[in-house]
CSV table of C-alpha atoms in Angstrom, one decimal:
chain,number,residue,atom,x,y,z
A,495,UNK,CA,255.0,90.6,209.6
A,496,UNK,CA,256.6,92.9,207.2
A,497,UNK,CA,260.1,92.1,208.6
A,498,UNK,CA,259.3,88.4,208.0
A,499,UNK,CA,258.1,89.1,204.5
A,500,UNK,CA,261.4,90.9,203.7
A,501,UNK,CA,263.5,88.0,205.1
A,502,UNK,CA,261.7,85.6,202.7
A,503,UNK,CA,262.2,87.9,199.7
A,504,UNK,CA,265.9,88.3,200.4
A,505,UNK,CA,266.2,84.5,199.8
A,506,UNK,CA,264.5,84.7,196.4
A,507,UNK,CA,266.0,85.6,193.0
A,508,UNK,CA,266.5,89.4,193.1
A,509,UNK,CA,264.2,90.2,190.1
A,510,UNK,CA,261.6,87.8,191.4
A,511,UNK,CA,261.8,89.5,194.8
A,512,UNK,CA,261.4,92.9,193.3
A,513,UNK,CA,258.4,92.0,191.3
A,514,UNK,CA,256.8,90.4,194.3
A,515,UNK,CA,257.6,93.5,196.4
A,516,UNK,CA,255.8,95.7,193.8
A,517,UNK,CA,252.7,93.3,193.9
A,518,UNK,CA,252.7,93.4,197.7
A,519,UNK,CA,252.9,97.2,197.7
A,520,UNK,CA,249.9,97.5,195.3
A,521,UNK,CA,247.9,95.2,197.5
A,522,UNK,CA,248.7,97.5,200.5
A,523,UNK,CA,251.1,95.2,202.3
A,524,UNK,CA,253.6,97.7,203.9
A,525,UNK,CA,253.9,99.7,207.0
A,526,UNK,CA,252.3,103.3,207.0
A,527,UNK,CA,254.7,105.7,208.6
A,528,UNK,CA,253.8,109.3,209.6
A,529,UNK,CA,256.5,111.7,210.8
A,530,UNK,CA,255.9,114.5,213.2
A,531,UNK,CA,258.2,117.4,214.1
A,532,UNK,CA,260.5,117.1,211.0
A,533,UNK,CA,261.0,120.8,210.8
A,534,UNK,CA,264.7,120.4,211.3
A,535,UNK,CA,264.8,118.3,208.1
A,536,UNK,CA,262.5,120.3,205.9
A,537,UNK,CA,263.8,122.4,202.8
A,538,UNK,CA,262.2,124.3,200.0
A,539,UNK,CA,264.0,123.4,196.8
A,540,UNK,CA,262.8,124.4,193.2
A,541,UNK,CA,259.7,125.9,194.9
A,542,UNK,CA,258.8,122.5,196.4
A,543,UNK,CA,258.7,121.6,200.1
A,544,UNK,CA,260.8,118.6,200.8
A,545,UNK,CA,259.6,117.2,204.3
A,546,UNK,CA,263.0,115.3,204.6
A,547,UNK,CA,266.0,115.1,202.3
A,548,UNK,CA,265.4,111.3,201.8
A,549,UNK,CA,264.0,110.1,198.5
A,550,UNK,CA,263.8,106.7,196.6
A,551,UNK,CA,266.0,106.7,193.4
A,552,UNK,CA,264.8,105.6,190.0
A,553,UNK,CA,264.8,102.0,189.2
A,554,UNK,CA,262.5,100.7,191.8
A,555,UNK,CA,259.2,102.0,190.6
A,556,UNK,CA,259.9,101.9,186.9
A,557,UNK,CA,256.2,101.9,185.8
A,558,UNK,CA,254.8,104.3,188.3
A,559,UNK,CA,252.7,101.5,189.9
A,560,UNK,CA,253.4,102.2,193.7
A,561,UNK,CA,253.6,105.8,194.2
A,562,UNK,CA,251.3,106.1,197.2
A,563,UNK,CA,252.9,103.1,199.1
A,564,UNK,CA,256.5,104.4,198.6
A,565,UNK,CA,255.6,108.0,199.8
A,566,UNK,CA,253.6,106.3,202.8
A,567,UNK,CA,256.6,104.5,203.9
A,568,UNK,CA,258.6,107.5,204.8
A,569,UNK,CA,260.3,108.7,201.7
A,570,UNK,CA,259.7,112.5,201.1
A,571,UNK,CA,260.1,112.0,197.3
A,572,UNK,CA,260.1,109.2,194.9
A,573,UNK,CA,261.7,109.1,191.4
A,574,UNK,CA,259.8,107.1,188.9
A,575,UNK,CA,261.2,105.2,185.9
A,576,UNK,CA,263.4,105.2,183.9
A,577,UNK,CA,260.6,105.3,181.4
A,578,UNK,CA,261.1,104.8,177.5
A,579,UNK,CA,258.6,105.8,174.8
A,580,UNK,CA,257.9,102.2,173.8
A,581,UNK,CA,257.7,99.1,176.0
A,582,UNK,CA,261.0,97.4,176.4
A,583,UNK,CA,262.1,94.1,177.7
A,584,UNK,CA,265.6,95.0,178.7
A,585,UNK,CA,268.7,92.7,178.6
A,586,UNK,CA,268.6,89.0,179.0
A,587,UNK,CA,268.0,87.4,182.5
A,588,UNK,CA,269.4,86.9,185.0
A,589,UNK,CA,270.4,90.5,185.3
A,590,UNK,CA,270.3,91.5,188.9
A,591,UNK,CA,272.8,90.0,191.4
A,592,UNK,CA,273.2,90.5,195.2
A,593,UNK,CA,276.6,90.6,196.9
A,594,UNK,CA,275.4,90.8,200.5
A,595,UNK,CA,278.9,90.6,201.9
A,596,UNK,CA,279.7,93.9,200.1
A,597,UNK,CA,276.2,95.4,200.6
A,598,UNK,CA,276.1,95.7,196.9
A,599,UNK,CA,274.0,94.9,193.9
A,600,UNK,CA,274.9,94.5,190.1
A,601,UNK,CA,272.3,95.0,187.6
A,602,UNK,CA,272.3,95.0,183.7
A,603,UNK,CA,268.5,95.6,183.4
A,604,UNK,CA,268.6,97.8,180.3
A,605,UNK,CA,265.7,100.1,181.0
A,606,UNK,CA,263.1,97.5,181.1
A,607,UNK,CA,259.6,99.1,181.5
A,608,UNK,CA,256.1,98.9,180.1
A,609,UNK,CA,256.5,102.1,178.1
A,610,UNK,CA,255.1,105.7,178.1
A,611,UNK,CA,251.4,104.9,177.7
A,612,UNK,CA,251.2,102.7,180.7
A,613,UNK,CA,253.4,105.0,182.7
A,614,UNK,CA,251.5,108.1,182.0
A,615,UNK,CA,248.2,106.3,182.7
A,616,UNK,CA,249.4,105.1,186.2
A,617,UNK,CA,250.5,108.6,187.2
A,618,UNK,CA,247.3,110.2,186.0
A,619,UNK,CA,245.2,107.7,188.0
A,620,UNK,CA,247.3,108.2,191.1
A,621,UNK,CA,247.1,111.9,190.9
A,622,UNK,CA,243.4,111.8,190.4
A,623,UNK,CA,242.7,109.5,193.5
A,624,UNK,CA,245.2,110.9,196.0
A,625,UNK,CA,246.0,114.2,197.7
A,626,UNK,CA,249.8,114.4,197.5
A,627,UNK,CA,250.4,117.7,199.4
A,628,UNK,CA,254.0,117.9,200.4
A,629,UNK,CA,254.9,114.7,198.5
A,630,UNK,CA,257.2,115.1,195.6
A,631,UNK,CA,257.3,113.0,192.5
A,632,UNK,CA,260.4,113.0,190.0
A,633,UNK,CA,260.0,111.4,186.5
A,634,UNK,CA,263.2,109.8,185.1
A,635,UNK,CA,263.2,109.5,181.2
A,636,UNK,CA,265.4,107.7,178.7
A,637,UNK,CA,265.6,106.4,175.2
A,638,UNK,CA,264.7,103.0,173.7
A,639,UNK,CA,267.7,100.9,172.9
A,640,UNK,CA,267.0,101.0,169.1
A,641,UNK,CA,266.5,104.7,168.9
A,642,UNK,CA,269.1,106.5,166.7
A,643,UNK,CA,268.6,110.0,167.9
A,644,UNK,CA,268.0,110.2,171.6
A,645,UNK,CA,266.5,113.8,171.4
A,646,UNK,CA,263.5,112.3,169.5
A,647,UNK,CA,262.6,110.0,172.5
A,648,UNK,CA,263.3,112.7,175.0
A,649,UNK,CA,261.0,115.0,173.4
A,650,UNK,CA,258.1,112.5,173.1
A,651,UNK,CA,258.5,111.8,176.8
A,652,UNK,CA,258.9,115.3,178.0
A,653,UNK,CA,255.8,116.5,176.1
A,654,UNK,CA,253.7,113.9,177.6
A,655,UNK,CA,254.9,113.9,181.2
A,656,UNK,CA,256.1,117.4,182.3
A,657,UNK,CA,252.7,118.3,183.7
A,658,UNK,CA,252.6,115.1,185.9
A,659,UNK,CA,255.8,115.4,188.1
A,660,UNK,CA,257.6,117.9,190.3
A,661,UNK,CA,260.9,117.5,188.4
A,662,UNK,CA,262.1,115.6,185.3
A,663,UNK,CA,265.4,113.7,185.1
A,664,UNK,CA,267.2,112.9,181.8
A,665,UNK,CA,269.1,109.7,182.3
A,666,UNK,CA,272.4,109.9,180.3
A,667,UNK,CA,274.2,107.6,182.5
A,668,UNK,CA,273.0,104.0,182.7
A,669,UNK,CA,275.7,101.7,181.6
A,670,UNK,CA,273.3,99.1,180.3
A,671,UNK,CA,272.2,100.9,177.3
A,672,UNK,CA,274.9,100.9,174.5
A,673,UNK,CA,276.2,104.4,173.6
A,674,UNK,CA,274.1,106.2,176.2
A,675,UNK,CA,277.0,107.6,178.2
A,676,UNK,CA,278.5,109.1,175.1
A,677,UNK,CA,275.8,111.8,175.5
A,678,UNK,CA,277.7,113.1,178.5
A,679,UNK,CA,280.4,114.3,176.2
A,680,UNK,CA,280.4,118.1,176.0
A,681,UNK,CA,278.9,118.9,172.6
A,682,UNK,CA,276.2,116.1,172.9
A,683,UNK,CA,275.4,117.1,176.5
A,684,UNK,CA,275.0,120.8,175.6
A,685,UNK,CA,272.8,119.9,172.6
A,686,UNK,CA,270.6,117.8,174.8
A,687,UNK,CA,270.5,120.5,177.6
A,688,UNK,CA,269.5,123.3,175.2
A,689,UNK,CA,266.9,121.1,173.5
A,690,UNK,CA,265.2,120.1,176.7
A,691,UNK,CA,265.1,123.8,177.9
A,692,UNK,CA,263.6,124.9,174.6
A,693,UNK,CA,260.9,122.3,175.0
A,694,UNK,CA,260.1,123.6,178.5
A,695,UNK,CA,259.9,127.1,177.1
A,696,UNK,CA,257.6,126.1,174.3
A,697,UNK,CA,255.3,124.5,176.8
A,698,UNK,CA,255.4,127.5,179.1
A,699,UNK,CA,256.5,125.2,181.9
A,700,UNK,CA,258.8,125.9,184.8
A,701,UNK,CA,259.4,122.3,185.8
A,702,UNK,CA,263.0,121.7,187.0
A,703,UNK,CA,265.2,119.6,184.6
A,704,UNK,CA,267.8,117.5,186.1
A,705,UNK,CA,270.5,115.3,184.5
A,706,UNK,CA,271.7,112.0,186.0
A,707,UNK,CA,275.6,111.7,185.7
A,708,UNK,CA,277.8,108.6,185.6
A,709,UNK,CA,280.2,108.0,188.4
A,710,UNK,CA,282.8,106.9,185.7
A,711,UNK,CA,283.3,110.4,184.0
A,712,UNK,CA,286.8,111.6,183.5
A,713,UNK,CA,288.2,114.8,185.2
A,714,UNK,CA,287.8,116.6,181.8
A,715,UNK,CA,284.3,115.4,181.4
A,716,UNK,CA,283.5,116.7,184.9
A,717,UNK,CA,284.7,120.2,184.0
A,718,UNK,CA,282.8,120.3,180.8
A,719,UNK,CA,279.6,119.0,182.3
A,720,UNK,CA,279.9,121.6,185.2
A,721,UNK,CA,280.7,124.5,182.7
A,722,UNK,CA,277.7,123.7,180.5
A,723,UNK,CA,275.5,123.2,183.4
A,724,UNK,CA,276.4,126.7,184.8
A,725,UNK,CA,276.2,128.4,181.5
A,726,UNK,CA,272.7,126.9,180.9
A,727,UNK,CA,271.3,127.4,184.3
A,728,UNK,CA,270.7,123.6,184.7
A,729,UNK,CA,268.3,123.1,187.6
A,730,UNK,CA,270.1,120.0,189.2
A,731,UNK,CA,272.5,117.1,188.8
A,732,UNK,CA,271.9,113.5,190.2
A,733,UNK,CA,275.2,112.2,191.3
A,734,UNK,CA,275.5,109.4,190.5
A,735,UNK,CA,274.2,106.4,188.6
A,736,UNK,CA,275.8,102.9,188.8
A,737,UNK,CA,279.5,102.4,188.1
A,738,UNK,CA,281.0,99.8,185.7
A,739,UNK,CA,284.0,99.6,188.1
A,740,UNK,CA,283.3,96.4,189.9
A,741,UNK,CA,287.0,95.8,191.2
A,742,UNK,CA,285.7,95.8,194.8
A,743,UNK,CA,283.7,92.7,194.1
A,744,UNK,CA,286.3,90.8,192.1
A,745,UNK,CA,284.0,90.1,189.0
A,746,UNK,CA,283.8,91.3,185.5
A,747,UNK,CA,280.2,90.6,184.8
A,748,UNK,CA,278.2,93.0,182.7
A,749,UNK,CA,276.2,95.7,184.4
A,750,UNK,CA,276.6,98.6,187.0
A,751,UNK,CA,277.3,98.3,190.5
A,752,UNK,CA,275.3,100.0,193.2
A,753,UNK,CA,275.3,99.9,197.1
A,754,UNK,CA,278.0,100.4,199.5
A,755,UNK,CA,281.0,100.1,197.2
A,756,UNK,CA,279.7,103.2,195.3
A,757,UNK,CA,279.6,105.3,198.4
A,758,UNK,CA,283.1,106.9,198.2
A,759,UNK,CA,283.1,107.1,194.4
A,760,UNK,CA,279.9,109.0,194.3
A,761,UNK,CA,281.0,111.2,197.3
A,762,UNK,CA,284.1,112.4,195.3
A,763,UNK,CA,281.9,113.2,192.3
A,764,UNK,CA,279.6,115.2,194.6
A,765,UNK,CA,282.5,117.2,196.2
A,766,UNK,CA,284.0,117.8,192.7
A,767,UNK,CA,280.6,119.0,191.1
A,768,UNK,CA,279.9,121.1,194.2
A,769,UNK,CA,283.3,122.9,193.9
A,770,UNK,CA,283.3,123.1,190.1
A,771,UNK,CA,279.8,124.8,190.2
A,772,UNK,CA,280.5,126.9,193.3
A,773,UNK,CA,277.4,125.4,194.9
A,774,UNK,CA,275.1,127.2,192.3
A,775,UNK,CA,273.5,123.9,191.0
A,776,UNK,CA,271.5,121.7,193.2
A,777,UNK,CA,272.7,118.1,193.7
A,778,UNK,CA,271.0,115.0,194.7
A,779,UNK,CA,273.4,112.6,196.0
A,780,UNK,CA,273.0,108.8,195.4
A,781,UNK,CA,275.2,105.9,196.0
A,782,UNK,CA,275.8,103.6,199.1
A,783,UNK,CA,273.5,105.4,201.5
A,784,UNK,CA,272.8,103.0,204.4
A,785,UNK,CA,272.8,105.3,207.6
A,786,UNK,CA,271.9,108.7,208.6
A,787,UNK,CA,275.5,109.5,208.9
A,788,UNK,CA,276.0,108.6,205.1
A,789,UNK,CA,273.2,111.1,204.4
A,790,UNK,CA,275.0,113.8,206.4
A,791,UNK,CA,278.3,113.0,204.7
A,792,UNK,CA,276.8,113.4,201.2
A,793,UNK,CA,275.1,116.7,202.2
A,794,UNK,CA,278.2,118.0,203.8
A,795,UNK,CA,280.1,117.4,200.5
A,796,UNK,CA,277.4,119.4,198.6
A,797,UNK,CA,274.2,117.4,198.1
A,798,UNK,CA,270.9,119.1,199.0
A,799,UNK,CA,269.0,115.9,198.8
A,800,UNK,CA,269.8,112.2,199.0
A,801,UNK,CA,268.4,109.2,197.3
A,802,UNK,CA,268.7,105.4,198.2
A,803,UNK,CA,267.7,102.2,196.8
A,804,UNK,CA,270.1,99.3,197.6
A,805,UNK,CA,270.0,99.8,201.4
A,806,UNK,CA,266.2,99.8,201.2
A,807,UNK,CA,266.2,96.4,199.5
A,808,UNK,CA,268.8,95.0,202.0
A,809,UNK,CA,267.2,96.6,205.1
A,810,UNK,CA,263.5,96.4,204.4
A,811,UNK,CA,260.4,98.4,204.9
A,812,UNK,CA,261.3,100.1,208.1
A,813,UNK,CA,264.6,101.4,206.9
A,814,UNK,CA,263.5,104.8,206.0
A,815,UNK,CA,261.8,105.4,209.3
A,816,UNK,CA,264.9,104.5,211.2
A,817,UNK,CA,267.3,106.6,209.2
A,818,UNK,CA,264.9,109.5,209.2
A,819,UNK,CA,264.7,109.4,213.1
A,820,UNK,CA,268.4,108.9,213.3
A,821,UNK,CA,269.1,111.8,211.0
A,822,UNK,CA,266.9,114.2,213.2
A,823,UNK,CA,268.8,113.1,216.3
A,824,UNK,CA,272.1,113.6,214.5
A,825,UNK,CA,271.3,117.1,213.3
A,826,UNK,CA,270.2,118.2,216.7
A,827,UNK,CA,273.1,116.5,218.4
A,828,UNK,CA,275.5,118.5,216.1
A,829,UNK,CA,273.6,121.8,216.9
A,830,UNK,CA,272.0,122.8,213.6
A,831,UNK,CA,268.8,124.5,213.5
A,832,UNK,CA,268.0,123.0,209.9
A,833,UNK,CA,269.7,120.5,207.7
A,834,UNK,CA,270.2,123.0,204.9
A,835,UNK,CA,273.0,124.4,207.1
A,836,UNK,CA,275.2,121.4,206.6
A,837,UNK,CA,275.2,121.6,202.7
A,838,UNK,CA,278.7,121.9,201.3
A,839,UNK,CA,280.5,122.3,204.6
A,840,UNK,CA,283.2,119.8,203.7
A,841,UNK,CA,283.5,120.6,199.9
């Protein structure tokens, strides 16, 4: 039944299909998947136990509406958002396009979401109604398009949300908010890093703070980001967001590309940052993950965890179960006792 529903959704407009998927998940229309004997995939990172290294990246559950369904479908963690302080409609439609022959998506959404009040309420209601032992929730925050000073928005969001998640992500890398990526330049990046860490200290919190990085950064920007991250004990980097380089698709439309064409570009960034930081900063690898071998590749290059999104939309609700079981088999076949042993082997 779920596979049939997925086939129908794939023939609809991508944004319509996404909205219907969210509604279906809220109504309980999804397969409930329980894994046993996942010890070979378990890791403790930032003091949290991740049952597997496989998570859902930000962008799917923008408004924290389907936390339980996502975690029940086999993801060991889910990243909510990107949320902004005020509700935001985003860029004009249509703004999501499929390129199935390339296993790719292009989106120019622009942080469309229902805002902080709605987002916070949804997480509180979920946390109050469910026992989420061993389930990890990340919260991805960003600024409203009209905001002049990004730090003001990040402060509002952090102060309201830091108690509600297992880690916070600062999104400085979406190509669909004008000027956002300028915050990855060294002085701006260091200012934001320092401000968020001071906020955490002020609130007597130890929540990990991660930064989501663009795949389109220059070699010098990589070095600057790595140096600033090391100097300020940044907890983690998410590598990477979507890319504005759509040459593989032969299109110049607005937006960022995700899916298979991003795989090798994000892999190079993972390898580079793992080397530049001497493996001292945790990396979540994102971009073009479709198979268990893709996960293993990203981890061997330096990622401790991996997120996916495009392959989930293309392959459907049983995708996470399949790649998790395949990953267990692959790890055992290669003779590892635990998946953490592979991290950084090919960096």
